[in-house]
Amino acid sequence: MEIYTSYFGKLKRLQESNILPVSITVIPPRWFGGRTYVELAPRRGMLGLSSDEYRKEFSKILRMNSPMKVYKDLEIMMRNDKKVAIALLCYESPEKFCHRHLVAEWFMEKLGIEVREFDYVPKIEAPVPEQLNLF
């Protein structure tokens, strides 16, 4: 099974690509009528924490879950909805710190499964070329 991370702003693209969007947020947008997987959602009180505190608290949530059970649950969702892959969604754009990236790291560390950001190419700053001395 292929797993992606993404955000609600890519919902239309995910649906066009036959990928099942699954919210892993505390509260999904009202207009989102898709599936949710609350076991991977942060807790309400975590939203104001620093990134270090947030990581610490979210790691507690991940430790309460079996990575293989989570994987199998997601696989069942995907198959039941007849999709080609699944995408774990939250609100933040790919460049910003987000718990979905921690989930991706968790899958890699625990199961050796690479979870990539859907439809994302990081912006790479081109180096400024050295000026040529023509004299």
mmCIF file of N, CA and C in Angstrom, residues 23 37 39 41-42 54 93 101 117 129:
data_model
loop_
_atom_site.group_PDB
_atom_site.id
_atom_site.type_symbol
_atom_site.label_atom_id
_atom_site.label_comp_id
_atom_site.label_asym_id
_atom_site.label_seq_id
_atom_site.Cartn_x
_atom_site.Cartn_y
_atom_site.Cartn_z
ATOM 1 N N SER A 23 -8.373 12.284 7.204
ATOM 2 C CA SER A 23 -8.002 13.332 8.147
ATOM 3 C C SER A 23 -7.375 12.723 9.393
ATOM 4 N N TYR A 37 -9.012 9.347 10.985
ATOM 5 C CA TYR A 37 -8.309 8.345 11.783
ATOM 6 C C TYR A 37 -7.770 9.084 13.005
ATOM 7 N N GLU A 39 -6.742 8.183 15.845
ATOM 8 C CA GLU A 39 -5.606 7.634 16.587
ATOM 9 C C GLU A 39 -4.302 8.366 16.268
ATOM 10 N N ALA A 41 -4.259 11.698 15.479
ATOM 11 C CA ALA A 41 -4.502 13.130 15.647
ATOM 12 C C ALA A 41 -3.852 13.630 16.939
ATOM 13 N N PRO A 42 -3.356 14.868 16.921
ATOM 14 C CA PRO A 42 -2.858 15.455 18.175
ATOM 15 C C PRO A 42 -4.043 15.721 19.111
ATOM 16 N N TYR A 54 5.739 19.915 21.380
ATOM 17 C CA TYR A 54 4.759 19.224 20.538
ATOM 18 C C TYR A 54 5.288 17.844 20.137
ATOM 19 N N SER A 93 0.700 23.499 5.276
ATOM 20 C CA SER A 93 1.342 23.280 3.976
ATOM 21 C C SER A 93 2.634 22.488 4.196
ATOM 22 N N HIS A 101 4.248 14.855 9.372
ATOM 23 C CA HIS A 101 5.641 14.515 9.074
ATOM 24 C C HIS A 101 6.210 13.591 10.150
ATOM 25 N N GLU A 117 5.281 13.193 0.828
ATOM 26 C CA GLU A 117 4.279 14.234 0.656
ATOM 27 C C GLU A 117 3.725 14.135 -0.762
ATOM 28 N N PRO A 129 25.437 32.191 -9.350
ATOM 29 C CA PRO A 129 26.702 31.902 -10.036
ATOM 30 C C PRO A 129 27.741 32.984 -9.726
#
